């Protein structure tokens, strides 16, 4: 019969830890998007989010310049090589004009979190979806007439944004 004693467990634990300490830095950093948080900037006067019903005081929209400034070089490269984008244009409501979908982080007096906003061709906010909590990474992926909103770069968990005939909805 096989038995395990405390001495065997300790040796196995030490061997595991020794293996982890020699892991390349890139492997340790692989899931940075799970813990990385971003700071929302104070709201500027001409922001399309100025009259947001959620009463945001700070907002940062993700774009290449923002991500490059707030990520390490390897993190930024990982985002650049992924299929997720911080914004996209698409005519989701079939009116002949592209809407712009953007993601970012926000802060209000009472909360903070991530958001996805749909802007019309004039740059006005049509609809905003907010996830209260962590001010972490998120990205978009177009799938036909649907847009997926991911808050994780390597997960199957996402919200779907679509036009239901009268408004933009998230499923």
MMTF fields as JSON, N, C-alpha, C and O atoms, coordinates in Angstrom:
{
  "mmtfVersion": "1.0.0",
  "mmtfProducer": "UNKNOWN",
  "numBonds": 683,
  "numAtoms": 684,
  "numGroups": 171,
  "numChains": 1,
  "numModels": 1,
  "chainsPerModel": [1],
  "groupsPerChain": [171],
  "chainIdList": ["A"],
  "bondAtomList": [4, 2, 8, 6, 12, 10, 16, 14, 20, 18, 24, 22, 28, 26, 32, 30, 36, 34, 40, 38, 44, 42, 48, 46, 52, 50, 56, 54, 60, 58, 64, 62, 68, 66, 72, 70, 76, 74, 80, 78, 84, 82, 88, 86, 92, 90, 96, 94, 100, 98, 104, 102, 108, 106, 112, 110, 116, 114, 120, 118, 124, 122, 128, 126, 132, 130, 136, 134, 140, 138, 144, 142, 148, 146, 152, 150, 156, 154, 160, 158, 164, 162, 168, 166, 172, 170, 176, 174, 180, 178, 184, 182, 188, 186, 192, 190, 196, 194, 200, 198, 204, 202, 208, 206, 212, 210, 216, 214, 220, 218, 224, 222, 228, 226, 232, 230, 236, 234, 240, 238, 244, 242, 248, 246, 252, 250, 256, 254, 260, 258, 264, 262, 268, 266, 272, 270, 276, 274, 280, 278, 284, 282, 288, 286, 292, 290, 296, 294, 300, 298, 304, 302, 308, 306, 312, 310, 316, 314, 320, 318, 324, 322, 328, 326, 332, 330, 336, 334, 340, 338, 344, 342, 348, 346, 352, 350, 356, 354, 360, 358, 364, 362, 368, 366, 372, 370, 376, 374, 380, 378, 384, 382, 388, 386, 392, 390, 396, 394, 400, 398, 404, 402, 408, 406, 412, 410, 416, 414, 420, 418, 424, 422, 428, 426, 432, 430, 436, 434, 440, 438, 444, 442, 448, 446, 452, 450, 456, 454, 460, 458, 464, 462, 468, 466, 472, 470, 476, 474, 480, 478, 484, 482, 488, 486, 492, 490, 496, 494, 500, 498, 504, 502, 508, 506, 512, 510, 516, 514, 520, 518, 524, 522, 528, 526, 532, 530, 536, 534, 540, 538, 544, 542, 548, 546, 552, 550, 556, 554, 560, 558, 564, 562, 568, 566, 572, 570, 576, 574, 580, 578, 584, 582, 588, 586, 592, 590, 596, 594, 600, 598, 604, 602, 608, 606, 612, 610, 616, 614, 620, 618, 624, 622, 628, 626, 632, 630, 636, 634, 640, 638, 644, 642, 648, 646, 652, 650, 656, 654, 660, 658, 664, 662, 668, 666, 672, 670, 676, 674, 680, 678],
  "bondOrderList": [1, 1, 1, 1, 1, 1, 1, 1, 1, 1, 1, 1, 1, 1, 1, 1, 1, 1, 1, 1, 1, 1, 1, 1, 1, 1, 1, 1, 1, 1, 1, 1, 1, 1, 1, 1, 1, 1, 1, 1, 1, 1, 1, 1, 1, 1, 1, 1, 1, 1, 1, 1, 1, 1, 1, 1, 1, 1, 1, 1, 1, 1, 1, 1, 1, 1, 1, 1, 1, 1, 1, 1, 1, 1, 1, 1, 1, 1, 1, 1, 1, 1, 1, 1, 1, 1, 1, 1, 1, 1, 1, 1, 1, 1, 1, 1, 1, 1, 1, 1, 1, 1, 1, 1, 1, 1, 1, 1, 1, 1, 1, 1, 1, 1, 1, 1, 1, 1, 1, 1, 1, 1, 1, 1, 1, 1, 1, 1, 1, 1, 1, 1, 1, 1, 1, 1, 1, 1, 1, 1, 1, 1, 1, 1, 1, 1, 1, 1, 1, 1, 1, 1, 1, 1, 1, 1, 1, 1, 1, 1, 1, 1, 1, 1, 1, 1, 1, 1, 1, 1],
  "groupList": [{"groupName": "UNK", "atomNameList": ["N", "CA", "C", "O"], "elementList": ["N", "C", "C", "O"], "formalChargeList": [0, 0, 0, 0], "bondAtomList": [1, 0, 2, 1, 3, 2], "bondOrderList": [1, 1, 2], "singleLetterCode": "X", "chemCompType": "L-PEPTIDE LINKING"}],
  "groupTypeList": [0, 0, 0, 0, 0, 0, 0, 0, 0, 0, 0, 0, 0, 0, 0, 0, 0, 0, 0, 0, 0, 0, 0, 0, 0, 0, 0, 0, 0, 0, 0, 0, 0, 0, 0, 0, 0, 0, 0, 0, 0, 0, 0, 0, 0, 0, 0, 0, 0, 0, 0, 0, 0, 0, 0, 0, 0, 0, 0, 0, 0, 0, 0, 0, 0, 0, 0, 0, 0, 0, 0, 0, 0, 0, 0, 0, 0, 0, 0, 0, 0, 0, 0, 0, 0, 0, 0, 0, 0, 0, 0, 0, 0, 0, 0, 0, 0, 0, 0, 0, 0, 0, 0, 0, 0, 0, 0, 0, 0, 0, 0, 0, 0, 0, 0, 0, 0, 0, 0, 0, 0, 0, 0, 0, 0, 0, 0, 0, 0, 0, 0, 0, 0, 0, 0, 0, 0, 0, 0, 0, 0, 0, 0, 0, 0, 0, 0, 0, 0, 0, 0, 0, 0, 0, 0, 0, 0, 0, 0, 0, 0, 0, 0, 0, 0, 0, 0, 0, 0, 0, 0],
  "groupIdList": [1, 2, 3, 4, 5, 6, 7, 8, 9, 10, 11, 12, 13, 14, 15, 16, 17, 18, 19, 20, 21, 22, 23, 24, 25, 26, 27, 28, 29, 30, 31, 32, 33, 34, 35, 36, 37, 38, 39, 40, 41, 42, 43, 44, 45, 46, 47, 48, 49, 50, 51, 52, 53, 54, 55, 56, 57, 58, 59, 60, 61, 62, 63, 64, 65, 66, 67, 68, 69, 70, 71, 72, 73, 74, 75, 76, 77, 78, 79, 80, 81, 82, 83, 84, 85, 86, 87, 88, 89, 90, 91, 92, 93, 94, 95, 96, 97, 98, 99, 100, 101, 102, 103, 104, 105, 106, 107, 108, 109, 110, 111, 112, 113, 114, 115, 116, 117, 118, 119, 120, 121, 122, 123, 124, 125, 126, 127, 128, 129, 130, 131, 132, 133, 134, 135, 136, 137, 138, 139, 140, 141, 142, 143, 144, 145, 146, 147, 148, 149, 150, 151, 152, 153, 154, 155, 156, 157, 158, 159, 160, 161, 162, 163, 164, 165, 166, 167, 168, 169, 170, 171],
  "secStructList": [7, 7, 7, 7, 7, 2, 2, 2, 2, 2, 2, 2, 2, 2, 2, 2, 2, 2, 2, 2, 2, 6, 1, 7, 2, 2, 2, 2, 2, 6, 6, 4, 4, 4, 6, 7, 5, 7, 7, 7, 7, 5, 7, 7, 6, 6, 7, 6, 6, 6, 6, 7, 6, 6, 7, 3, 3, 3, 3, 3, 3, 7, 7, 2, 2, 2, 2, 2, 2, 2, 1, 7, 2, 2, 2, 2, 2, 2, 2, 2, 2, 1, 1, 7, 5, 1, 3, 3, 3, 3, 7, 6, 6, 7, 1, 1, 1, 7, 3, 3, 3, 3, 3, 3, 3, 3, 3, 3, 1, 1, 7, 3, 3, 3, 3, 3, 3, 3, 3, 7, 6, 6, 1, 7, 3, 3, 3, 3, 3, 3, 3, 3, 1, 7, 7, 5, 7, 7, 3, 3, 3, 3, 3, 6, 6, 3, 3, 3, 3, 3, 1, 1, 6, 6, 7, 1, 7, 3, 3, 3, 3, 3, 3, 7, 1, 1, 1, 3, 3, 3, 7],
  "xCoordList": [0.838, 0.0, 0.89, 1.922, 0.507, 1.262, 0.798, -0.401, 1.747, 1.366, 2.216, 3.352, 1.645, 2.348, 2.563, 1.637, 3.771, 3.985, 4.364, 4.583, 4.439, 4.702, 6.031, 6.16, 7.025, 8.335, 8.242, 8.866, 7.466, 7.291, 6.567, 6.911, 5.581, 4.832, 5.743, 5.705, 6.547, 7.445, 8.442, 8.694, 9.008, 9.966, 9.268, 9.818, 8.055, 7.305, 6.995, 7.086, 6.63, 6.341, 7.551, 7.455, 8.709, 9.939, 10.315, 10.748, 10.151, 10.456, 9.526, 9.964, 8.24, 7.289, 7.702, 7.734, 8.021, 8.42, 9.706, 9.841, 10.639, 11.881, 11.581, 12.192, 10.655, 10.264, 9.616, 9.86, 8.785, 8.102, 9.085, 8.932, 10.089, 11.019, 11.856, 12.418, 11.946, 12.728, 11.855, 12.338, 10.565, 9.669, 10.077, 10.419, 10.049, 10.372, 9.377, 8.214, 9.851, 9.013, 7.751, 6.686, 7.872, 6.723, 5.59, 4.425, 5.906, 4.864, 4.197, 2.984, 4.971, 4.41, 3.472, 2.466, 3.784, 3.014, 1.862, 1.09, 1.722, 0.75, -0.664, -1.328, -1.135, -2.516, -2.598, -3.389, -1.813, -1.78, -3.148, -3.46, -3.975, -5.286, -6.238, -7.253, -5.943, -6.796, -6.601, -7.527, -5.426, -5.126, -4.858, -4.92, -4.567, -4.227, -5.435, -6.536, -5.221, -6.28, -5.793, -4.593, -6.748, -6.457, -7.138, -8.185, -6.545, -7.086, -7.828, -7.278, -9.077, -9.856, -9.395, -9.084, -9.353, -8.911, -10.1, -11.235, -9.86, -10.967, -11.69, -11.079, -13.002, -13.854, -13.516, -13.396, -13.365, -13.136, -14.472, -15.432, -14.521, -15.787, -16.48, -17.706, -15.733, -16.369, -16.483, -16.679, -16.36, -16.449, -17.864, -18.826, -18.018, -19.351, -20.002, -21.204, -19.215, -19.725, -20.099, -20.482, -19.984, -20.224, -21.634, -21.812, -22.619, -24.006, -24.486, -25.674, -23.559, -23.872, -24.818, -24.592, -25.876, -26.853, -26.268, -26.867, -25.104, -24.461, -23.621, -23.026, -23.569, -22.872, -21.387, -20.873, -20.724, -19.298, -18.544, -18.929, -17.482, -16.604, -15.262, -14.554, -14.924, -13.68, -13.979, -14.838, -13.271, -13.441, -12.173, -11.566, -11.791, -10.692, -11.152, -11.539, -11.102, -11.453, -10.179, -9.149, -10.251, -9.089, -8.875, -9.805, -7.662, -7.223, -5.749, -5.173, -5.142, -3.743, -2.828, -1.968, -3.004, -2.136, -2.306, -1.317, -3.54, -3.794, -3.191, -2.527, -3.423, -2.913, -1.391, -0.765, -0.797, 0.664, 1.289, 2.327, 0.634, 1.132, 0.952, 1.773, -0.099, -0.455, -0.114, -0.397, 0.485, 0.886, 2.39, 3.019, 2.955, 4.363, 4.454, 3.439, 5.647, 5.836, 5.303, 4.647, 5.573, 5.103, 3.581, 2.953, 2.98, 1.524, 0.877, -0.095, 1.429, 0.891, 1.01, 0.082, 2.138, 2.332, 1.316, 0.804, 1.023, 0.037, -1.344, -2.056, -1.709, -2.989, -2.984, -3.957, -1.906, -1.792, -1.922, -2.474, -1.419, -1.452, -2.753, -3.003, -3.578, -4.832, -5.898, -5.706, -7.001, -8.105, -9.04, -9.968, -8.81, -9.631, -9.139, -7.939, -10.079, -9.745, -10.425, -11.458, -9.851, -10.469, -11.652, -12.456, -11.752, -12.881, -13.096, -12.188, -14.311, -14.591, -15.768, -16.57, -15.858, -16.963, -17.764, -17.211, -19.097, -19.966, -21.379, -21.801, -22.092, -23.485, -24.398, -25.076, -24.411, -25.175, -26.687, -27.449, -27.123, -28.575, -29.094, -30.264, -28.254, -28.631, -29.267, -30.207, -28.75, -29.287, -28.413, -28.656, -27.395, -26.51, -25.341, -24.511, -25.243, -24.151, -23.509, -24.201, -22.188, -21.475, -21.615, -21.537, -21.824, -21.709, -20.27, -19.615, -19.787, -18.473, -18.67, -19.343, -18.089, -18.148, -16.789, -15.763, -16.774, -15.537, -15.654, -16.748, -14.513, -14.465, -13.483, -12.623, -13.622, -12.72, -13.104, -13.791, -12.642, -12.931, -13.52, -13.274, -14.304, -14.965, -14.877, -14.557, -15.172, -15.296, -16.388, -16.455, -17.24, -18.245, -18.045, -17.099, -18.921, -18.809, -18.914, -18.255, -19.744, -20.058, -19.53, -19.627, -18.974, -18.541, -17.473, -17.142, -16.956, -16.023, -16.142, -16.725, -15.583, -15.651, -15.276, -14.593, -15.74, -15.48, -16.76, -17.859, -16.596, -17.784, -17.569, -16.443, -18.681, -18.735, -19.779, -20.894, -19.445, -20.404, -20.544, -19.586, -21.759, -22.065, -22.275, -23.157, -21.465, -21.572, -22.101, -21.735, -22.97, -23.475, -22.431, -21.351, -22.747, -21.747, -21.422, -20.452, -22.208, -21.891, -21.003, -20.575, -20.725, -19.912, -20.707, -20.129, -22.031, -22.881, -23.127, -23.234, -23.214, -23.434, -24.879, -25.814, -25.05, -26.371, -26.762, -27.904, -25.782, -26.061, -24.755, -23.722, -24.799, -23.63, -23.986, -25.048, -23.086, -23.201, -22.029, -20.881, -22.299, -21.253, -21.215, -22.248, -19.998, -19.775, -19.103, -17.916, -19.845, -19.294, -18.305, -18.534, -17.21, -16.202, -14.811, -14.397, -14.105, -12.712, -12.56, -13.346, -11.554, -11.258, -10.196, -9.112, -10.54, -9.597, -9.748, -10.513, -8.99, -8.954, -10.275, -10.958, -10.622, -11.702, -11.442, -10.702, -12.065, -11.875, -13.074, -13.937, -13.121, -14.256, -13.849, -12.704, -14.816, -14.618, -15.918, -16.959, -15.873, -17.074, -17.288, -16.357, -18.537, -18.937, -20.208, -21.318, -20.037, -21.189, -21.883, -21.254, -23.183, -23.949, -23.964, -24.714, -23.146, -23.025, -21.631, -20.685, -21.508, -20.202, -20.071, -20.961, -18.961, -18.689, -17.82, -16.85, -18.185, -17.418, -16.767, -17.444, -15.451, -14.683, -14.024, -13.516, -14.036, -13.289, -12.09, -11.44, -11.81, -10.687, -10.176, -10.969, -8.882, -8.319, -8.266, -8.081, -8.42, -8.304, -9.464, -9.294, -10.629, -11.796, -12.933, -12.949, -13.852, -15.034, -16.194, -17.318, -15.945, -16.983, -17.046, -16.063, -18.185, -18.342, -19.817, -20.7, -20.065, -21.405, -21.555, -20.582, -22.762, -23.028, -23.863, -24.923, -23.38, -24.089, -24.726, -24.068, -25.999, -26.671, -27.804, -28.202, -28.304, -29.436, -30.688, -30.736, -31.696, -32.89, -34.057, -35.178, -33.784, -34.818, -35.211, -35.733, -34.958, -35.281, -34.175, -34.145, -33.275, -32.174, -31.045, -31.217, -29.904, -28.789, -28.98, -29.287, -28.799, -28.988, -27.765, -26.999, -27.602, -26.536, -27.156, -28.06, -26.648, -27.128, -25.996, -26.179],
  "yCoordList": [-1.178, 0.0, 1.252, 1.277, 2.255, 3.496, 4.494, 4.646, 5.175, 6.192, 7.437, 7.365, 8.568, 9.849, 10.355, 10.362, 10.775, 11.363, 12.834, 13.315, 13.527, 14.972, 15.296, 16.335, 14.428, 14.662, 14.672, 15.512, 13.744, 13.7, 14.937, 15.469, 15.391, 16.585, 17.802, 18.608, 17.949, 19.101, 19.109, 20.158, 17.96, 17.883, 18.209, 18.937, 17.676, 17.978, 19.467, 20.065, 20.064, 21.5, 22.332, 23.304, 21.941, 22.668, 22.54, 23.512, 21.361, 21.172, 22.021, 22.593, 22.109, 22.936, 24.398, 25.071, 24.893, 26.295, 26.59, 27.659, 25.666, 25.858, 25.975, 26.788, 25.18, 25.254, 26.574, 27.13, 27.095, 28.381, 29.536, 30.478, 29.469, 30.599, 30.731, 31.794, 29.666, 29.755, 30.025, 29.978, 30.308, 30.611, 31.925, 32.872, 32.001, 33.266, 34.36, 34.079, 35.599, 36.735, 36.834, 37.199, 36.51, 36.607, 35.693, 36.087, 34.471, 33.564, 34.079, 33.941, 34.667, 35.201, 36.359, 36.541, 37.147, 38.331, 38.019, 38.92, 36.782, 36.456, 36.929, 37.444, 36.777, 37.136, 38.499, 38.665, 39.452, 40.777, 41.442, 42.212, 41.157, 41.801, 41.436, 42.109, 40.408, 40.024, 40.948, 41.133, 41.524, 42.356, 43.819, 44.66, 44.136, 45.506, 46.42, 46.095, 47.56, 48.561, 49.857, 50.114, 50.657, 51.92, 53.044, 52.844, 54.206, 55.362, 56.248, 56.63, 56.564, 57.465, 58.902, 59.292, 59.68, 61.074, 61.987, 61.641, 63.134, 64.074, 64.402, 64.526, 64.537, 64.812, 66.183, 67.169, 66.23, 67.506, 68.061, 67.317, 69.37, 70.057, 69.594, 69.485, 69.322, 68.963, 67.448, 66.985, 66.694, 65.235, 64.795, 65.375, 63.783, 63.267, 62.633, 62.369, 62.388, 61.768, 62.806, 62.455, 64.08, 65.181, 65.131, 65.43, 64.764, 64.759, 63.335, 63.037, 62.472, 61.08, 60.976, 61.592, 60.199, 60.038, 59.343, 59.38, 58.708, 58.029, 58.989, 58.582, 60.256, 61.324, 61.029, 61.132, 60.666, 60.42, 61.721, 62.768, 61.648, 62.8, 62.597, 63.562, 61.349, 60.978, 59.923, 59.063, 59.995, 58.989, 58.921, 59.942, 57.709, 57.505, 56.487, 55.368, 56.899, 56.024, 55.33, 55.975, 54.024, 53.284, 53.567, 53.484, 53.896, 54.006, 53.628, 53.344, 53.622, 53.191, 54.032, 53.484, 55.354, 56.223, 55.954, 55.881, 55.807, 55.544, 54.204, 54.109, 53.177, 51.849, 51.801, 51.193, 52.44, 52.443, 53.127, 52.7, 54.199, 54.944, 54.157, 54.282, 53.355, 52.709, 51.224, 50.585, 50.677, 49.278, 49.173, 50.082, 48.064, 47.82, 47.529, 47.304, 47.536, 47.27, 45.891, 45.747, 44.877, 43.526, 43.417, 42.707, 44.105, 44.105, 44.782, 44.279, 45.924, 46.65, 45.813, 45.774, 45.15, 44.295, 43.162, 42.794, 42.611, 41.532, 42.028, 41.324, 43.231, 43.816, 44.043, 43.719, 44.59, 44.86, 43.588, 43.622, 42.472, 41.213, 40.442, 39.469, 40.858, 40.144, 40.604, 41.581, 39.902, 40.271, 41.283, 41.772, 41.601, 42.596, 43.997, 44.231, 44.922, 46.321, 47.215, 46.842, 48.4, 49.305, 50.097, 50.648, 50.151, 50.839, 50.27, 49.702, 50.436, 50.006, 50.782, 51.339, 50.81, 51.464, 50.409, 49.52, 50.526, 49.574, 50.139, 50.842, 49.829, 50.269, 49.199, 48.473, 49.109, 48.069, 48.281, 47.314, 49.527, 49.782, 49.92, 50.245, 49.682, 49.657, 50.958, 50.935, 52.094, 53.378, 54.014, 55.149, 53.287, 53.803, 54.599, 55.063, 54.775, 55.526, 54.676, 54.026, 54.688, 53.901, 54.508, 55.724, 53.633, 54.014, 53.709, 52.858, 54.4, 54.119, 53.534, 54.126, 52.386, 51.755, 51.917, 51.628, 52.378, 52.603, 51.963, 51.826, 51.577, 51.056, 51.883, 52.571, 51.807, 52.528, 52.324, 51.366, 53.255, 53.215, 54.545, 55.584, 54.494, 55.698, 55.741, 54.751, 56.919, 57.094, 58.134, 59.139, 57.889, 58.869, 59.109, 58.588, 59.888, 60.121, 58.825, 58.662, 57.905, 56.713, 55.402, 54.374, 55.403, 54.131, 54.358, 55.485, 53.242, 53.252, 51.915, 50.972, 51.838, 50.59, 50.754, 51.703, 49.803, 49.791, 50.178, 50.077, 50.619, 50.951, 50.646, 50.528, 50.523, 50.465, 51.482, 51.462, 52.37, 53.357, 53.256, 52.972, 53.494, 53.555, 55.029, 55.672, 55.564, 56.963, 57.025, 56.203, 58.009, 58.178, 58.889, 59.219, 59.125, 59.714, 61.164, 61.708, 61.812, 63.159, 63.129, 64.178, 61.925, 61.801, 61.86, 61.872, 61.896, 61.916, 60.496, 59.563, 60.34, 59.025, 58.595, 59.285, 57.453, 56.858, 55.966, 55.981, 55.185, 54.239, 53.889, 53.746, 53.75, 53.347, 52.155, 52.111, 51.203, 50.04, 50.108, 50.227, 50.036, 50.163, 48.929, 48.37, 48.521, 47.438, 48.049, 48.376, 48.2, 48.772, 47.797, 46.588, 48.33, 47.492, 47.832, 48.991, 46.813, 46.954, 47.837, 47.739, 48.687, 49.557, 48.884, 49.422, 47.701, 46.883, 46.979, 47.784, 46.127, 46.073, 45.564, 44.751, 46.044, 45.449, 45.757, 46.681, 44.963, 45.128, 44.619, 43.934, 44.959, 44.637, 43.699, 43.698, 42.901, 42.024, 41.982, 41.627, 42.342, 42.299, 40.886, 40.22, 40.446, 39.117, 39.303, 39.159, 39.625, 39.907, 41.179, 42.233, 41.087, 42.247, 42.382, 43.19, 41.601, 41.669, 42.146, 41.958, 42.76, 43.13, 42.483, 42.601, 41.804, 41.181, 42.122, 42.695, 42.272, 43.091, 42.158, 41.558, 42.045, 41.177, 41.997, 43.091, 41.458, 42.069, 41.196, 41.414, 40.22, 39.312, 38.933, 38.697, 38.878, 38.604, 37.121, 36.776, 36.244, 34.814, 34.041, 32.905, 34.659, 34.027, 33.949, 34.676, 33.072, 32.965, 33.783, 33.654, 34.615, 35.409, 36.789, 37.531, 37.121, 38.407, 38.791, 37.948, 40.086, 40.583, 40.819, 41.135, 40.67, 40.887, 42.154, 42.287, 43.078, 44.315, 44.154, 43.745, 44.476, 44.406, 45.418, 45.972, 45.642, 46.524, 45.63, 44.643, 45.956, 45.122, 45.657, 45.157, 46.67, 47.275, 48.65, 49.459, 48.925, 50.255, 50.829, 52.037, 49.989, 50.497, 49.462, 48.309, 49.9, 48.995, 48.288, 48.92, 46.982, 46.177, 45.304, 45.019, 44.887, 43.948, 42.661, 42.66, 41.568, 40.249, 39.498, 38.36],
  "zCoordList": [0.0, 0.0, 0.0, 0.671, -0.726, -0.864, 0.189, 0.419, 0.828, 1.816, 1.61, 1.14, 1.968, 1.867, 3.279, 4.09, 3.571, 4.891, 4.745, 3.634, 5.839, 5.827, 5.175, 4.528, 5.33, 4.731, 3.206, 2.558, 2.621, 1.171, 0.661, -0.394, 1.393, 0.972, 0.986, 0.056, 2.005, 2.087, 0.939, 0.347, 0.619, -0.488, -1.806, -2.632, -2.011, -3.235, -3.319, -4.391, -2.189, -2.17, -2.521, -3.271, -1.969, -2.27, -3.743, -4.361, -4.298, -5.717, -6.583, -7.582, -6.206, -6.953, -6.907, -7.937, -5.709, -5.567, -6.327, -6.922, -6.314, -7.068, -8.551, -9.244, -9.041, -10.449, -10.78, -11.851, -9.875, -10.115, -10.124, -10.901, -9.269, -9.194, -10.456, -10.717, -11.241, -12.466, -13.691, -14.822, -13.465, -14.587, -15.223, -14.515, -16.537, -17.206, -16.794, -16.508, -16.77, -16.368, -17.225, -16.726, -18.508, -19.412, -18.957, -19.02, -18.495, -18.043, -16.776, -16.616, -15.879, -14.645, -14.963, -14.277, -15.992, -16.34, -17.295, -17.624, -17.746, -18.777, -18.482, -19.381, -17.285, -16.959, -16.265, -15.336, -16.691, -16.079, -16.083, -15.174, -17.094, -17.243, -16.104, -15.923, -15.347, -14.225, -13.023, -12.234, -12.876, -11.709, -12.023, -11.126, -13.252, -13.642, -13.478, -13.923, -12.837, -12.737, -13.373, -13.468, -13.801, -14.46, -13.694, -13.078, -13.737, -13.039, -14.043, -15.075, -13.726, -14.573, -14.348, -13.223, -15.415, -15.352, -15.062, -15.391, -14.459, -14.217, -15.522, -16.584, -15.407, -16.569, -17.157, -16.431, -18.476, -19.153, -19.624, -19.828, -19.793, -20.075, -21.352, -21.377, -22.398, -23.671, -23.878, -25.002, -22.81, -22.897, -23.256, -22.751, -24.117, -24.407, -23.176, -23.177, -22.128, -20.905, -19.846, -18.73, -20.205, -19.272, -18.678, -17.498, -19.463, -18.995, -18.724, -18.843, -18.363, -18.091, -16.91, -15.868, -17.073, -16.002, -14.777, -13.702, -14.926, -13.809, -12.97, -11.972, -13.369, -12.648, -12.43, -11.317, -13.504, -13.439, -13.221, -13.74, -12.459, -12.252, -12.965, -13.257, -13.237, -13.898, -14.96, -14.767, -16.069, -17.12, -17.968, -18.291, -18.316, -19.267, -20.292, -19.955, -21.547, -22.654, -23.107, -23.304, -23.271, -23.741, -25.229, -26.032, -25.569, -26.955, -26.967, -25.916, -28.129, -28.218, -27.323, -26.635, -27.326, -26.535, -25.042, -24.314, -24.581, -23.162, -22.747, -21.715, -23.549, -23.206, -23.241, -22.373, -24.241, -24.333, -23.113, -22.608, -22.65, -21.487, -20.187, -19.278, -20.083, -18.825, -18.732, -17.718, -19.772, -19.762, -19.968, -20.51, -19.535, -19.857, -21.352, -22.011, -21.868, -23.297, -23.674, -24.706, -22.853, -23.178, -23.05, -23.835, -22.079, -21.945, -23.152, -23.715, -23.537, -24.689, -25.96, -26.768, -26.138, -27.306, -27.317, -28.375, -26.149, -26.041, -26.497, -27.214, -26.079, -26.504, -28.012, -28.692, -28.529, -29.966, -30.802, -31.903, -30.286, -31.022, -30.828, -31.54, -29.885, -29.634, -30.629, -31.353, -30.651, -31.536, -30.876, -31.519, -29.605, -28.91, -29.235, -29.378, -29.348, -29.629, -28.594, -28.038, -28.329, -27.357, -27.931, -27.179, -29.249, -29.873, -31.269, -31.875, -31.759, -33.129, -33.673, -32.923, -34.994, -35.693, -36.425, -37.072, -36.31, -36.978, -37.013, -36.095, -38.063, -38.179, -37.578, -38.305, -36.275, -35.585, -35.672, -35.636, -35.786, -35.843, -37.276, -37.479, -38.252, -39.68, -40.168, -40.963, -39.69, -40.146, -41.218, -41.627, -41.676, -42.718, -42.18, -42.963, -40.864, -40.242, -39.153, -38.369, -39.114, -38.104, -36.716, -36.538, -35.738, -34.343, -33.937, -34.54, -32.924, -32.374, -30.985, -30.142, -30.757, -29.449, -28.793, -29.408, -27.547, -26.81, -25.427, -24.881, -24.878, -23.521, -22.706, -23.256, -21.396, -20.512, -19.066, -18.712, -18.229, -16.799, -16.363, -16.977, -15.291, -14.782, -13.263, -12.606, -12.728, -11.287, -11.058, -11.766, -10.071, -9.645, -8.159, -7.568, -7.555, -6.111, -5.319, -4.292, -5.798, -5.015, -5.574, -4.902, -6.781, -7.359, -8.425, -8.792, -8.896, -10.011, -10.713, -10.179, -11.924, -12.653, -14.111, -14.496, -14.916, -16.358, -17.085, -16.54, -18.32, -19.107, -20.575, -21.058, -21.257, -22.713, -23.12, -22.597, -24.039, -24.532, -26.034, -26.753, -26.491, -27.917, -28.24, -27.671, -29.154, -29.561, -30.983, -31.823, -31.257, -32.624, -33.473, -32.984, -34.742, -35.652, -35.304, -35.832, -34.425, -33.945, -32.698, -32.217, -32.174, -30.975, -29.689, -28.602, -29.798, -28.605, -28.111, -28.908, -26.808, -26.218, -26.44, -26.031, -27.089, -27.303, -26.128, -25.667, -25.652, -24.567, -23.884, -24.539, -22.567, -21.794, -20.922, -20.301, -20.889, -20.018, -19.043, -19.47, -17.753, -16.746, -15.854, -15.488, -15.518, -14.563, -13.347, -13.385, -12.289, -11.068, -10.451, -10.44, -9.941, -9.298, -9.778, -9.776, -10.185, -10.59, -11.835, -12.778, -11.823, -12.97, -13.837, -14.059, -14.316, -15.057, -16.562, -17.094, -17.22, -18.672, -19.24, -18.617, -20.415, -21.207, -22.674, -23.012, -23.534, -24.965, -25.736, -25.187, -27.008, -27.871, -28.997, -29.449, -29.438, -30.584, -31.363, -30.81, -32.645, -33.476, -33.991, -34.444, -33.909, -34.371, -35.199, -34.686, -36.484, -37.34, -36.891, -36.8, -36.607, -36.158, -34.638, -34.091, -33.966, -32.514, -32.159, -32.925, -31.003, -30.476, -29.106, -28.263, -28.896, -27.6, -26.774, -27.272, -25.502, -24.561, -23.55, -22.716, -23.635, -22.756, -21.653, -21.9, -20.429, -19.333, -18.966, -17.944, -19.803, -19.613, -21.005, -21.917, -21.161, -22.48, -22.826, -23.993, -21.852, -22.126, -21.497, -21.054, -21.463, -20.85, -21.875, -22.869, -21.612, -22.465, -21.925, -22.412, -20.935, -20.31, -20.971, -20.963, -21.531, -22.199, -22.234, -22.076, -22.446, -22.696, -24.183, -24.867, -24.685, -26.11, -26.263, -25.651, -27.082, -27.383, -28.75, -29.707, -28.839, -30.136, -30.171, -29.146, -31.356, -31.595, -31.585, -32.319, -30.769, -30.685, -31.521, -31.426, -32.332, -33.152, -32.669, -33.436, -31.373, -30.85, -29.955, -29.721, -29.456, -28.636, -28.581, -28.975, -28.089, -27.889, -26.559, -25.548, -26.563, -25.358, -25.128, -26.049, -23.878, -23.537, -23.042, -22.206, -23.578, -23.155, -22.502, -22.069]
}
